[in-house]
CSV table of C-alpha atoms and ligand atoms in Angstrom, one decimal:
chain,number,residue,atom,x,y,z
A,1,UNK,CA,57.4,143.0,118.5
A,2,UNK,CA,61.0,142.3,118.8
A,3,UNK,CA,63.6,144.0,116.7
A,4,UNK,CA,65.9,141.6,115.9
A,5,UNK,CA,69.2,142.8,114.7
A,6,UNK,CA,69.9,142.5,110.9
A,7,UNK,CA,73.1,140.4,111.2
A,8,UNK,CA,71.3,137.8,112.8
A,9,UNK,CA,68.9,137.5,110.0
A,10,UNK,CA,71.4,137.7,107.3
A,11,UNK,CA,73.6,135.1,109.7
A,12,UNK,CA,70.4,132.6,109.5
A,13,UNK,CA,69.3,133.2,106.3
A,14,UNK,CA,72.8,131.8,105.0
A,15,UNK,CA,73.6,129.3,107.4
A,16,UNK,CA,73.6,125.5,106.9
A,17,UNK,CA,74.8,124.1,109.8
A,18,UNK,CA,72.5,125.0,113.0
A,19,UNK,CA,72.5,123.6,116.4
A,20,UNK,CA,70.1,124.6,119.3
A,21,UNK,CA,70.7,123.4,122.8
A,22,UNK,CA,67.4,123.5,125.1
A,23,UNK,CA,66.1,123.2,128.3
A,24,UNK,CA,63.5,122.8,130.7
A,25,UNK,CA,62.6,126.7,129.6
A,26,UNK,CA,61.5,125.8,126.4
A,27,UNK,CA,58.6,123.2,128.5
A,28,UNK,CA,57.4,126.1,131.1
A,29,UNK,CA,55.4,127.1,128.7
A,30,UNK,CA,53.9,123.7,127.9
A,31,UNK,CA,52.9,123.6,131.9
A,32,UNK,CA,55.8,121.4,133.1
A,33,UNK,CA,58.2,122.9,135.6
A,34,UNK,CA,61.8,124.1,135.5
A,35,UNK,CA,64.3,122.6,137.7
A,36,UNK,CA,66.0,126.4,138.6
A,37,UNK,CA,63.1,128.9,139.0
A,38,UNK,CA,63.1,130.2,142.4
A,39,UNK,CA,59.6,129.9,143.6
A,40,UNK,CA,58.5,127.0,140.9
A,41,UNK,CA,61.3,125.2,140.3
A,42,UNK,CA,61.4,121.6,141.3
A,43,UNK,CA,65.1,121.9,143.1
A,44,UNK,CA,63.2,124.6,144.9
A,45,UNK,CA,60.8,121.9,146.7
A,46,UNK,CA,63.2,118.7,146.4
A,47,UNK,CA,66.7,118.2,146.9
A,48,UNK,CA,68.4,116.6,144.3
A,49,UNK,CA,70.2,114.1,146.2
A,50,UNK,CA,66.9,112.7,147.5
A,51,UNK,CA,65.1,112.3,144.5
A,52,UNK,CA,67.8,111.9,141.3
A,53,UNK,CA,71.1,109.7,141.9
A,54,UNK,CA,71.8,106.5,142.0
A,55,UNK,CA,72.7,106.6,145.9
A,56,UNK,CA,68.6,107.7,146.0
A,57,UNK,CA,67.4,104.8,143.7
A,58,UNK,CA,69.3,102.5,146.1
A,59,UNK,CA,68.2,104.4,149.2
A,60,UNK,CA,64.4,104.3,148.7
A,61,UNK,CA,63.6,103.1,145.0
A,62,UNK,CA,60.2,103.6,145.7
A,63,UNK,CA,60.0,107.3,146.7
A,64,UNK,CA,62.5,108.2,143.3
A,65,UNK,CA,59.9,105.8,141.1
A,66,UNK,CA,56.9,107.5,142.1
A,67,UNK,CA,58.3,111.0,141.4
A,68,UNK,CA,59.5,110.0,138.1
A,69,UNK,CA,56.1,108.2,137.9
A,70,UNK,CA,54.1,111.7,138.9
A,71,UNK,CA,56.8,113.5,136.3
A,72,UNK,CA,56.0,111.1,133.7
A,73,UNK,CA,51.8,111.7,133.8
A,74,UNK,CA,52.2,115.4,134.3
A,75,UNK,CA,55.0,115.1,131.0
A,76,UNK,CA,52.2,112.8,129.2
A,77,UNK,CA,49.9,115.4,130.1
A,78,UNK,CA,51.4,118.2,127.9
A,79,UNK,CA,51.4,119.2,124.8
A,80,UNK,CA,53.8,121.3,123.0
A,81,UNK,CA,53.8,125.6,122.8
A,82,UNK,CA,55.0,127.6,120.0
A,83,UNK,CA,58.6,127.3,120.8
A,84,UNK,CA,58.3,123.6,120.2
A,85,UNK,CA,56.5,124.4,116.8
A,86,UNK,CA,59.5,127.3,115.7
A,87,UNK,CA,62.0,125.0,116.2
A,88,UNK,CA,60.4,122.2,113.9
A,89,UNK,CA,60.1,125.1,111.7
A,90,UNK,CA,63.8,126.5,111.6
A,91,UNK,CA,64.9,122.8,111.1
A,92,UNK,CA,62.8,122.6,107.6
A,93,UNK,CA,64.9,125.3,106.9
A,94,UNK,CA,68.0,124.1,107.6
A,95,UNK,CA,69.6,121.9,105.8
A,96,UNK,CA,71.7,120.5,108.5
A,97,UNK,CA,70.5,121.2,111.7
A,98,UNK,CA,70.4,119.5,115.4
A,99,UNK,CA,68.5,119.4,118.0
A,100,UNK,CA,70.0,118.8,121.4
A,101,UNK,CA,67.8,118.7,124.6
A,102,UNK,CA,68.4,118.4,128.2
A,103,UNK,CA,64.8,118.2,128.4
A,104,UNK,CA,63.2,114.2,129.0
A,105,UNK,CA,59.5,115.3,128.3
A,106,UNK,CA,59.5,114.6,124.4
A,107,UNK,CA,58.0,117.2,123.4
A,108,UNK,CA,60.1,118.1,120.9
A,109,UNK,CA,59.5,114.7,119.3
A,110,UNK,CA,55.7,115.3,119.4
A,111,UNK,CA,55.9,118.3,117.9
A,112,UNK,CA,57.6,117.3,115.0
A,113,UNK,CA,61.6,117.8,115.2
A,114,UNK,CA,63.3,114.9,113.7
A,115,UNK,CA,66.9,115.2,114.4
A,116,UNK,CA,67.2,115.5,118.4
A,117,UNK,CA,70.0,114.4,120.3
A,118,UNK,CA,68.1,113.4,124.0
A,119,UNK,CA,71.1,114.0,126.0
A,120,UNK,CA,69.3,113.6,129.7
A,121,UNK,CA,67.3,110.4,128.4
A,122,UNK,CA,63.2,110.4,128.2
A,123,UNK,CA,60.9,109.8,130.9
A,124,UNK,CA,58.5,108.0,128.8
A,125,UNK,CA,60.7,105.2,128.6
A,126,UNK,CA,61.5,102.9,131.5
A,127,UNK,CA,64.3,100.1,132.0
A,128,UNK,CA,65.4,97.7,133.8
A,129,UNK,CA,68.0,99.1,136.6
A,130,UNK,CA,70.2,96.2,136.0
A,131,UNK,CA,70.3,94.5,132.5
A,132,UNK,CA,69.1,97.5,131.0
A,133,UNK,CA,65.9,95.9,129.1
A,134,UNK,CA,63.2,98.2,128.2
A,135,UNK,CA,60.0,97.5,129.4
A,136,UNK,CA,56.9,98.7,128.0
A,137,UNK,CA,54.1,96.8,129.8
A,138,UNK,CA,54.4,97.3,134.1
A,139,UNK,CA,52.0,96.7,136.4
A,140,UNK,CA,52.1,100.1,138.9
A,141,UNK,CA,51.1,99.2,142.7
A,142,UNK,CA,51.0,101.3,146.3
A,143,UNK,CA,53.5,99.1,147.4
A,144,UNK,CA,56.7,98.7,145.5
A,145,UNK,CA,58.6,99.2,142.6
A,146,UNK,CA,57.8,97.1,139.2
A,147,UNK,CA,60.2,94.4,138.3
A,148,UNK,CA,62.3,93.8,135.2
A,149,UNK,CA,60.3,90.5,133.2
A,150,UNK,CA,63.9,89.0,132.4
A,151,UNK,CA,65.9,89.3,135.6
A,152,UNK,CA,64.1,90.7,138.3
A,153,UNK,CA,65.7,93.4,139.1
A,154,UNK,CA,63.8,97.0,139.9
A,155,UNK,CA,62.5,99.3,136.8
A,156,UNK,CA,63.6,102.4,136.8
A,157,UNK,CA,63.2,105.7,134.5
A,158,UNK,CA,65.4,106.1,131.5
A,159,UNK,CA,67.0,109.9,132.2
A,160,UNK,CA,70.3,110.6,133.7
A,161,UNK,CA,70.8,111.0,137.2
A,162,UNK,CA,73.4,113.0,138.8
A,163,UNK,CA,77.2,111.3,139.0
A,164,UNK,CA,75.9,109.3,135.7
A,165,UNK,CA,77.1,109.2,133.1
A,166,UNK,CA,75.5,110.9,129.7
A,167,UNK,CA,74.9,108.5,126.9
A,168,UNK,CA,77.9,108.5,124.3
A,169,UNK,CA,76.6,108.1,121.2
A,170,UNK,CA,74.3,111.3,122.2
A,171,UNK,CA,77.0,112.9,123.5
A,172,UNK,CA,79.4,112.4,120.7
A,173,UNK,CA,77.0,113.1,118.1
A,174,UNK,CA,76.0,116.3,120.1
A,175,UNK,CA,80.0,117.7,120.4
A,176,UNK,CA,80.7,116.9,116.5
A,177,UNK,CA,77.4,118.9,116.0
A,178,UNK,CA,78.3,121.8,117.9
A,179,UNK,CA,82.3,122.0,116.8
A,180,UNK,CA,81.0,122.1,113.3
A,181,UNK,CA,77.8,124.6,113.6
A,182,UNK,CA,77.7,128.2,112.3
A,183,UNK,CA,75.1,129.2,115.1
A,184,UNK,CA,74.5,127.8,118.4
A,185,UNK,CA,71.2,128.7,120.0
A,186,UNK,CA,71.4,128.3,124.0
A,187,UNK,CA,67.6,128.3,124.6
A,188,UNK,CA,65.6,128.1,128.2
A,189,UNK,CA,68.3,126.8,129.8
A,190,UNK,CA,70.4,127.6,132.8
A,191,UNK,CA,73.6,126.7,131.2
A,192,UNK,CA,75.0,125.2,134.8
A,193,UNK,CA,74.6,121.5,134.2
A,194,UNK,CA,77.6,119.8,132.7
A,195,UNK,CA,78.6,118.6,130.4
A,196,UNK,CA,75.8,120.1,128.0
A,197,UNK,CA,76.5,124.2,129.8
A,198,UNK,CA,80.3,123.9,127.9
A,199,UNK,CA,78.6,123.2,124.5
A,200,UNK,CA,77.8,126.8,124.0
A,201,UNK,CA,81.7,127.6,124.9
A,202,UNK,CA,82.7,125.1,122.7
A,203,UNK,CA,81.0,126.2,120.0
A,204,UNK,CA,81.6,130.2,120.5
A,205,UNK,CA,85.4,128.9,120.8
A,206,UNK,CA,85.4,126.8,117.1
A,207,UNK,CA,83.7,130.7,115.8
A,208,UNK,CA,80.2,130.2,115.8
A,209,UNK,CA,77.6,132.9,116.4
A,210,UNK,CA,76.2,131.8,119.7
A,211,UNK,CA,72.6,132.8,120.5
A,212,UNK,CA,70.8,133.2,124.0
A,213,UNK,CA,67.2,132.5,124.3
A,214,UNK,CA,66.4,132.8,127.8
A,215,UNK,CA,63.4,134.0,130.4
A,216,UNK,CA,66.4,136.0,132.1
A,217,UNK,CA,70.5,136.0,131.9
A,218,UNK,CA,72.4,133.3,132.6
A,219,UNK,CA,75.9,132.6,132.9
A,220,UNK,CA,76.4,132.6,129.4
A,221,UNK,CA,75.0,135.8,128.6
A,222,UNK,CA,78.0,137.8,128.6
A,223,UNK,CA,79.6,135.5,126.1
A,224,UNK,CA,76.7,135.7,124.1
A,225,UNK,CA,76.4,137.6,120.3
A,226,UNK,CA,73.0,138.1,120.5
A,227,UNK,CA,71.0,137.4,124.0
A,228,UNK,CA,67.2,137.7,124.0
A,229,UNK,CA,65.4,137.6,127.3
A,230,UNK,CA,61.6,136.4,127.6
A,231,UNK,CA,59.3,133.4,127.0
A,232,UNK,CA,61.1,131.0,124.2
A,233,UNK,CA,57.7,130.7,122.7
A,234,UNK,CA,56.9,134.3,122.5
A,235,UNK,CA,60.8,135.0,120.7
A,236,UNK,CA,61.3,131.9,118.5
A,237,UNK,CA,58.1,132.3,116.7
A,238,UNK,CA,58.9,135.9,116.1
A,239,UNK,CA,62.0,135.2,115.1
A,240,UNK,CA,61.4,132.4,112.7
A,241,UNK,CA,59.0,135.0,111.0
A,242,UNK,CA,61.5,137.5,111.0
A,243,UNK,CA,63.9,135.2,109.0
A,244,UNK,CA,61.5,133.0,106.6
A,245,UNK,CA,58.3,135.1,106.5
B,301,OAD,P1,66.8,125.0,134.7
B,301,OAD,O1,65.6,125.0,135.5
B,301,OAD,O2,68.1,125.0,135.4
B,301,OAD,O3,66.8,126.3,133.8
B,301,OAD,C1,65.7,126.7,133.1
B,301,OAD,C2,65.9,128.1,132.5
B,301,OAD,O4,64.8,128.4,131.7
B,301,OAD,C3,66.1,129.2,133.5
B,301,OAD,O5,67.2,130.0,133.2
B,301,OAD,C4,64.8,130.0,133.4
B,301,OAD,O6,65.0,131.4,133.6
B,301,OAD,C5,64.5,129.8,131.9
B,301,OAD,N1,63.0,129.9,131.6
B,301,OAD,C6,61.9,129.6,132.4
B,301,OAD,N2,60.8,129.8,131.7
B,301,OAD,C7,61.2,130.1,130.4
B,301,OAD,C8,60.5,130.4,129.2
B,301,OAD,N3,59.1,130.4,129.1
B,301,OAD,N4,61.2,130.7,128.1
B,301,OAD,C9,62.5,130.7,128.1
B,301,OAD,N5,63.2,130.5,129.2
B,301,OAD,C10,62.6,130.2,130.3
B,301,OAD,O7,66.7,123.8,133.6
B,301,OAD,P2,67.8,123.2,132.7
B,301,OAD,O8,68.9,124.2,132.3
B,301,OAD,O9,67.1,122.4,131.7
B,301,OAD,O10,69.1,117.3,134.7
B,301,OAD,O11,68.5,122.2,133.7
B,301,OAD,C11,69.5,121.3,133.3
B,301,OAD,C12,69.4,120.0,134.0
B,301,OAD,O12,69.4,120.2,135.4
B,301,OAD,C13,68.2,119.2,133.7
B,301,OAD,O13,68.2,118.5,132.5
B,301,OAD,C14,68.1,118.3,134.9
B,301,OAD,C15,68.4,119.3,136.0
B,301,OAD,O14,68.9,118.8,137.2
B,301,OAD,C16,68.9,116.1,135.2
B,301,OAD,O15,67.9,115.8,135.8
B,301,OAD,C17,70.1,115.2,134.9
């Protein structure tokens, strides 16, 4: 059982305005991989630049569609773990409160958290790499990459690669959020991917009470008011008990 320190349950019990930042921490437990963990991360087996940037798409579509692809079944493949479930619960308790995930499994969505900002994209969805269509209906084959209906061009996966940029509305919705929160919860998340690693400064530097949730310390650790280290969804049920009974 943790002890968690009486200011922070006084500090949650008042507060109206609450944003949580997560990351792929908050999924480990769900069975999907992180991208940082040194033996079972996926940046530990693949090199970024092969496998998540636009040069890469252009490169070899096919290699970077069937990862997504294997991502995407292994992502509709999970379900979610108590740290999904807390945070559904702390936002019935909040009256304002935001979600904002790096994470492109939907899993918060499936388990029930309404307001969430989806700042990398999802990897449910796919689109068309060049006027942007959705697609829901593609035919999958050993050969090559799915084609857009309307203009032919290659599908692709809806997330964020690196040197893209970050949706705005997401974005903007996700800084106006933060500059205006009384806590910010930094959960499962390395906090070294920009621009969603300076929210947590951001909000600390506006005067909110910034929270760490993390399997171990990260760089924002020292900056931190309160830092718990372990499984999200071992702390944030506890936690949500601790505070709402
Ligand atoms: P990382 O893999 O960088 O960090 C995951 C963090 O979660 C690490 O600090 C782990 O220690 C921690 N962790 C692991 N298991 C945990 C658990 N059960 N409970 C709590 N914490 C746990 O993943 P992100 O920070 O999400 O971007 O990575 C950010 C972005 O980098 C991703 O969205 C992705 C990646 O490249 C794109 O693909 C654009």
């Amino acid at each position: 059982m943790i002890n968690f320190p009486p200011e922070l349950i006084t500090y949650l019990k008042k507060a109206t305005r609450v944003v949580v930042l997560t990351g792929a921490g908050v999924s480990q437990e769900s069975g999907l991989s992180t991208f940082r963990d040194a033996q079972s991360g996926l940046w530990a087996q693949y090199r970024p630049e092969d496998l998540a940037t636009p040069r890469a798409f252009a490169r070899d579509p096919k290699l970077v569609w069937d990862w997504y692809a294997h991502r995407r079944e292994s992502a509709k493949g999970a379900s979610p773990n108590l740290g999904h479930y807390a945070l559904v619960e702390m936002e019935n308790r909040i009256s304002e409160f935001t979600l904002i995930t790096q994470n492109v499994d939907g899993l918060h969505r499936i388990a029930g958290s309404k307001n969430i900002l989806e700042l990398h994209g999802n990897i449910l969805n796919v689109r068309c790499s060049e006027c942007g269509m959705f697609a829901d209906n593609w035919e999958d084959d050993l050969e090559s990459v799915p084609r857009c209906e309307k203009c032919n061009a290659l599908l692709r996966p809806d997330v964020v690669w690196f040197e893209e940029s970050l949706p705005r509305e997401q974005l903007d919705a996700a800084v106006s959020a933060t500059r205006a929160c009384q806590i910010f919860f930094s959960i499962g998340t390395s906090g070294v991917v920009q621009p969603a690693a300076a929210l947590a400064h951001a909000a600390k530097a506006e005067g909110a009470v910034v929270v760490e949730v993390n399997a171990e310390p990260t760089p924002l650790t020292a900056r931190a008011d309160f830092a718990f280290h372990g499984k999200s969804g071992e702390i944030l049920p506890e936690l949500v008990k601790a505070v709402w009974g």
